[in-house]
Short mmCIF file of C-alpha atoms and ligand atoms in Angstrom, two decimals:
data_model
loop_
_atom_site.label_atom_id
_atom_site.label_comp_id
_atom_site.label_asym_id
_atom_site.label_seq_id
_atom_site.Cartn_x
_atom_site.Cartn_y
_atom_site.Cartn_z
CA UNK W 1 5.72 3.70 5.50
CA UNK W 2 2.56 1.63 5.09
CA UNK W 3 3.03 -0.61 2.08
CA UNK W 4 0.37 -2.56 0.23
CA UNK W 5 0.19 -5.38 2.84
CA UNK W 6 -0.40 -2.90 5.67
CA UNK W 7 -3.08 -1.14 3.66
CA UNK W 8 -4.77 -4.44 2.81
CA UNK W 9 -4.61 -5.49 6.47
CA UNK W 10 -6.10 -2.13 7.42
CA UNK W 11 -8.92 -2.76 4.95
CA UNK W 12 -9.60 -6.23 6.31
CA UNK W 13 -9.51 -4.91 9.86
CA UNK W 14 -11.89 -2.05 9.17
CA UNK W 15 -14.39 -3.74 6.89
CA UNK W 16 -16.38 -5.73 9.50
CA UNK W 17 -16.75 -2.59 11.67
CA UNK W 18 -17.59 -0.17 8.90
CA UNK W 19 -19.41 -1.97 6.08
CA UNK W 20 -23.19 -1.61 6.34
CA UNK W 21 -22.95 1.28 8.82
CA UNK W 22 -24.22 4.74 8.01
CA UNK W 23 -22.19 7.88 8.48
CA UNK W 24 -23.68 10.02 11.27
CA UNK W 25 -21.31 12.97 10.87
CA UNK W 26 -17.80 14.00 9.86
CA UNK W 27 -15.39 15.81 12.14
CA UNK W 28 -12.55 17.56 10.37
CA UNK W 29 -10.04 18.93 12.87
CA UNK W 30 -8.09 20.61 10.10
CA UNK W 31 -9.00 21.60 6.54
CA UNK W 32 -6.21 19.70 4.85
CA UNK W 33 -3.90 16.75 4.98
CA UNK W 34 -1.47 16.47 2.10
CA UNK W 35 -4.12 18.23 0.06
CA UNK W 36 -7.22 20.20 1.08
CA UNK W 37 -10.10 17.93 2.07
CA UNK W 38 -12.73 18.66 -0.60
CA UNK W 39 -16.11 20.01 0.63
CA UNK W 40 -17.91 16.97 -0.80
CA UNK W 41 -16.55 14.83 2.03
CA UNK W 42 -18.41 16.79 4.70
CA UNK W 43 -21.38 17.58 2.45
CA UNK W 44 -22.13 14.26 0.83
CA UNK W 45 -20.89 11.55 3.20
CA UNK W 46 -23.17 12.13 6.22
CA UNK W 47 -26.33 10.02 5.93
CA UNK W 48 -24.72 7.65 3.46
CA UNK W 49 -24.40 3.93 4.09
CA UNK W 50 -20.88 2.58 3.59
CA UNK W 51 -21.42 -0.40 1.31
CA UNK W 52 -17.86 -1.63 0.95
CA UNK W 53 -14.36 -0.82 2.09
CA UNK W 54 -12.25 -1.32 -0.98
CA UNK W 55 -8.55 -1.07 -1.72
CA UNK W 56 -6.98 0.04 -4.99
CA UNK W 57 -3.18 0.20 -4.93
CA UNK W 58 -2.47 1.84 -1.58
CA UNK W 59 -5.74 3.81 -1.54
CA UNK W 60 -8.75 2.83 0.54
CA UNK W 61 -12.22 3.65 -0.71
CA UNK W 62 -15.32 3.85 1.41
CA UNK W 63 -18.00 3.24 -1.20
CA UNK W 64 -21.46 4.80 -0.81
CA UNK W 65 -24.24 5.49 -3.28
CA UNK W 66 -23.26 9.17 -3.39
CA UNK W 67 -19.62 8.43 -4.12
CA UNK W 68 -16.51 7.23 -2.35
CA UNK W 69 -14.26 8.70 0.31
CA UNK W 70 -10.73 8.10 -0.93
CA UNK W 71 -8.06 7.69 1.74
CA UNK W 72 -4.31 7.29 1.60
CA UNK W 73 -2.18 6.66 4.68
CA UNK W 74 0.84 8.52 3.29
CA UNK W 75 4.03 7.99 5.30
CA UNK W 76 2.66 7.79 8.80
CA UNK W 77 -1.11 7.52 8.65
CA UNK W 78 -3.31 5.02 10.43
CA UNK W 79 -7.01 4.34 10.71
CA UNK W 80 -8.75 2.92 13.74
CA UNK W 81 -12.29 2.20 14.78
CA UNK W 82 -12.98 3.30 18.33
CA UNK W 83 -15.79 4.74 20.47
CA UNK W 84 -16.66 8.15 19.06
CA UNK W 85 -16.04 9.78 22.47
CA UNK W 86 -12.54 8.28 22.89
CA UNK W 87 -10.03 11.00 23.82
CA UNK W 88 -8.52 12.75 20.84
CA UNK W 89 -4.74 12.65 20.59
CA UNK W 90 -2.41 14.94 18.70
CA UNK W 91 -2.57 14.28 14.95
CA UNK W 92 -6.04 12.70 15.08
CA UNK W 93 -7.23 14.78 12.14
CA UNK W 94 -10.50 13.25 10.99
CA UNK W 95 -13.37 11.29 12.55
CA UNK W 96 -15.95 9.61 10.37
CA UNK W 97 -18.60 9.00 13.02
CA UNK W 98 -20.79 5.96 12.40
CA UNK W 99 -24.39 5.34 13.42
CA UNK W 100 -23.36 2.73 16.03
CA UNK W 101 -21.45 5.21 18.23
CA UNK W 102 -18.04 4.33 16.85
CA UNK W 103 -15.79 6.50 14.78
CA UNK W 104 -13.31 5.74 12.06
CA UNK W 105 -10.42 7.95 13.15
CA UNK W 106 -7.61 9.03 10.86
CA UNK W 107 -4.29 9.76 12.55
CA UNK W 108 -1.31 11.13 10.62
CA UNK W 109 1.61 12.94 12.23
CA UNK W 110 3.42 13.83 9.02
CA UNK W 111 0.31 14.55 6.95
CA UNK W 112 1.39 12.93 3.70
CA UNK W 113 -1.90 11.08 3.73
CA UNK W 114 -5.07 12.33 2.11
CA UNK W 115 -8.85 12.27 2.27
CA UNK W 116 -10.46 13.00 -1.08
CA UNK W 117 -13.75 12.40 -2.86
CA UNK W 118 -14.58 10.29 -5.87
CA UNK W 119 -18.01 10.98 -7.35
CA UNK W 120 -20.24 7.98 -8.03
CA UNK W 121 -19.38 6.42 -11.37
CA UNK W 122 -16.22 8.51 -11.75
CA UNK W 123 -12.56 7.53 -11.47
CA UNK W 124 -10.41 9.89 -9.41
CA UNK W 125 -7.37 11.18 -11.35
CA UNK W 126 -5.09 9.56 -8.74
CA UNK W 127 -6.53 6.16 -9.66
CA UNK W 128 -6.53 6.64 -13.41
CA UNK W 129 -3.73 4.94 -15.29
CA UNK W 130 -2.76 2.55 -12.52
CA UNK W 131 -1.52 -0.89 -13.48
CA UNK W 132 -3.16 -4.12 -12.27
CA UNK W 133 -3.15 -5.29 -8.66
CA UNK W 134 -0.19 -7.59 -8.00
CA UNK W 135 -2.43 -10.23 -6.41
CA UNK W 136 -4.92 -10.22 -9.27
CA UNK W 137 -5.03 -12.65 -12.16
CA UNK W 138 -4.14 -9.84 -14.57
CA UNK W 139 -0.64 -9.81 -13.10
CA UNK W 140 1.66 -12.61 -14.20
CA UNK W 141 4.89 -13.32 -16.05
CA UNK W 142 3.33 -13.00 -19.50
CA UNK W 143 1.96 -9.59 -18.62
CA UNK W 144 5.34 -8.36 -17.36
CA UNK W 145 7.08 -9.82 -20.39
CA UNK W 146 4.75 -8.07 -22.82
CA UNK W 147 4.83 -4.72 -21.00
CA UNK W 148 8.64 -4.75 -20.83
CA UNK W 149 9.53 -5.34 -24.48
CA UNK W 150 11.74 -2.55 -25.74
CA UNK W 151 12.11 -1.02 -22.26
CA UNK W 152 15.64 -0.05 -21.24
CA UNK W 153 14.86 1.00 -17.66
CA UNK W 154 16.31 -1.21 -14.90
CA UNK W 155 13.95 -4.08 -14.17
CA UNK W 156 13.65 -2.87 -10.57
CA UNK W 157 12.36 0.55 -11.67
CA UNK W 158 10.01 -1.19 -14.10
CA UNK W 159 8.58 -3.36 -11.33
CA UNK W 160 8.08 -0.32 -9.09
CA UNK W 161 6.30 1.69 -11.81
CA UNK W 162 2.67 2.09 -10.68
CA UNK W 163 1.53 2.13 -14.30
CA UNK W 164 3.00 -1.38 -14.70
CA UNK W 165 1.80 -2.90 -11.44
CA UNK W 166 0.66 -1.18 -8.25
CA UNK W 167 1.97 -1.59 -4.74
CA UNK W 168 5.34 -3.23 -5.30
CA UNK W 169 7.43 -0.86 -3.19
CA UNK W 170 11.18 -0.72 -2.76
CA UNK W 171 11.40 -3.49 -0.17
CA UNK W 172 9.20 -5.91 -2.08
CA UNK W 173 10.90 -5.20 -5.41
CA UNK W 174 14.35 -5.92 -3.94
CA UNK W 175 13.17 -9.11 -2.27
CA UNK W 176 11.27 -10.38 -5.31
CA UNK W 177 14.27 -9.79 -7.59
CA UNK W 178 16.47 -11.71 -5.18
CA UNK W 179 14.04 -14.64 -5.02
CA UNK W 180 13.79 -14.70 -8.82
CA UNK W 181 17.57 -14.38 -9.26
CA UNK W 182 17.34 -11.28 -11.44
CA UNK W 183 19.89 -8.45 -11.18
CA UNK W 184 18.01 -5.22 -10.41
CA UNK W 185 19.96 -3.16 -12.96
CA UNK W 186 19.23 -5.49 -15.89
CA UNK W 187 17.22 -3.62 -18.56
CA UNK W 188 13.56 -4.62 -18.26
CA UNK W 189 13.43 -5.49 -21.97
CA UNK W 190 16.19 -8.07 -21.51
CA UNK W 191 14.46 -10.33 -19.02
CA UNK W 192 13.01 -13.53 -20.48
CA UNK W 193 9.40 -14.65 -20.23
CA UNK W 194 10.37 -17.55 -17.92
CA UNK W 195 12.25 -15.24 -15.57
CA UNK W 196 9.33 -12.81 -15.49
CA UNK W 197 7.12 -15.74 -14.51
CA UNK W 198 9.45 -16.38 -11.57
CA UNK W 199 9.47 -12.68 -10.70
CA UNK W 200 5.67 -12.33 -10.72
CA UNK W 201 5.37 -15.43 -8.56
CA UNK W 202 8.01 -14.14 -6.13
CA UNK W 203 6.32 -10.74 -5.78
CA UNK W 204 2.95 -12.39 -5.20
CA UNK W 205 4.19 -14.83 -2.61
CA UNK W 206 6.05 -12.13 -0.66
CA UNK W 207 3.03 -9.81 -0.64
CA UNK W 208 0.58 -12.60 0.22
CA UNK W 209 2.82 -13.77 3.06
CA UNK W 210 3.07 -10.24 4.47
CA UNK W 211 -0.73 -9.82 4.34
CA UNK W 212 -1.17 -13.15 6.10
CA UNK W 213 1.19 -12.12 8.88
CA UNK W 214 -0.63 -8.82 9.18
CA UNK W 215 -3.66 -10.62 10.53
CA UNK W 216 -2.08 -10.60 13.97
CA UNK W 217 -2.24 -6.80 14.16
CA UNK W 218 -5.98 -6.56 13.56
CA UNK W 219 -6.71 -5.90 17.23
CA UNK W 220 -5.08 -2.48 16.79
CA UNK W 221 -8.14 -1.26 14.96
CA UNK W 222 -10.49 -1.67 17.89
CA UNK W 223 -8.30 -0.88 20.90
CA UNK W 224 -7.64 2.84 21.17
CA UNK W 225 -4.28 2.34 22.87
CA UNK W 226 -2.84 -0.06 20.33
CA UNK W 227 -0.26 1.59 18.11
CA UNK W 228 -0.40 0.42 14.52
CA UNK W 229 2.64 -1.77 14.06
CA UNK W 230 3.93 -2.12 10.56
CA UNK W 231 4.98 -5.61 9.76
CA UNK W 232 8.35 -6.86 10.81
CA UNK W 233 9.78 -8.28 7.63
CA UNK W 234 11.97 -11.30 7.19
CA UNK W 235 14.25 -9.80 4.60
CA UNK W 236 16.91 -11.48 2.49
CA UNK W 237 18.57 -8.46 0.90
CA UNK W 238 16.78 -5.20 1.70
CA UNK W 239 18.80 -3.16 4.23
CA UNK W 240 21.56 -5.80 4.31
CA UNK W 241 24.25 -4.19 2.09
CA UNK W 242 27.71 -5.65 2.75
CA UNK W 243 26.32 -8.54 4.76
CA UNK W 244 26.51 -12.11 3.50
CA UNK W 245 24.04 -13.26 0.87
CA UNK W 246 21.66 -15.73 2.57
CA UNK W 247 22.08 -18.07 -0.41
CA UNK W 248 25.81 -18.02 -1.30
CA UNK W 249 27.42 -16.16 1.59
CA UNK W 250 29.18 -13.53 -0.51
CA UNK W 251 28.80 -9.86 0.47
CA UNK W 252 25.66 -8.17 -0.86
CA UNK W 253 26.19 -5.15 -3.09
CA UNK W 254 24.28 -1.88 -3.04
CA UNK W 255 23.60 0.99 -5.41
CA UNK W 256 20.98 3.64 -5.96
CA UNK W 257 18.50 2.95 -8.73
CA UNK W 258 16.04 5.75 -9.45
CA UNK W 259 16.87 7.47 -6.11
CA UNK W 260 16.16 4.29 -4.16
CA UNK W 261 18.70 2.17 -2.31
CA UNK W 262 18.95 -1.28 -3.80
CA UNK W 263 20.76 -4.31 -2.47
CA UNK W 264 21.46 -7.48 -4.41
CA UNK W 265 23.82 -10.42 -4.72
CA UNK W 266 26.03 -10.09 -7.81
CA UNK W 267 26.55 -13.87 -7.81
CA UNK W 268 22.97 -15.10 -7.36
CA UNK W 269 21.29 -12.37 -9.41
CA UNK W 270 22.14 -11.79 -13.04
ZN1 ZN O 1 24.33 -14.89 -3.38
#
């Protein structure tokens, strides 16, 4: 599944090809993805100049004066810029054709992605109530400490709550908790300010590192044959249940927290 680093890399890959271009036309090869594609997309986007390609959480926004196309890659979606006449493959559902003869093509085999519309000056309901971006200055240990007082939920669930901070998925939460030495089941309200500082720093460094590595996949956005490769992760705990802890060598433990598999070291994390 595309996580925040993949979405940010997608944004960085697309922006130079898309920003400043006008939309010539929209080709919808089906009326819906996860949800119906609202009529505003086909009605309002053509003729508009795409001013910026923006990311909020795992959503991408193509900002124009008339409003923004709001895209989510879901479980299996990808976006590429290619010549508008490039052969269409199965699951190529949408083309946003640009005035330079290229198209921004949305491919999604499982169709958990979406293409929606946000009117100018409005905030789409999907974006309302989201917490800060993990790589923004609003996100730090003090913020986590304050938000968590009185909370009994496991700290891992707290960190994955999109109202607390966006884009820290299961993998990144497990890895950040390991780096910070915090047991994932510890109640969020019982983690100290100093340990939240370590946790915020760990989450930021893991995400920033993944985005940096993603730079090598940028070519996928301009070559029609390149499959979008999600980033190979160097993982310490995620997916390694029963294997030795990379720090102390003892077997890693696993449990389900909020329906998600979680792995941690009972010796190094407390
Ligand atoms: Zn350990």
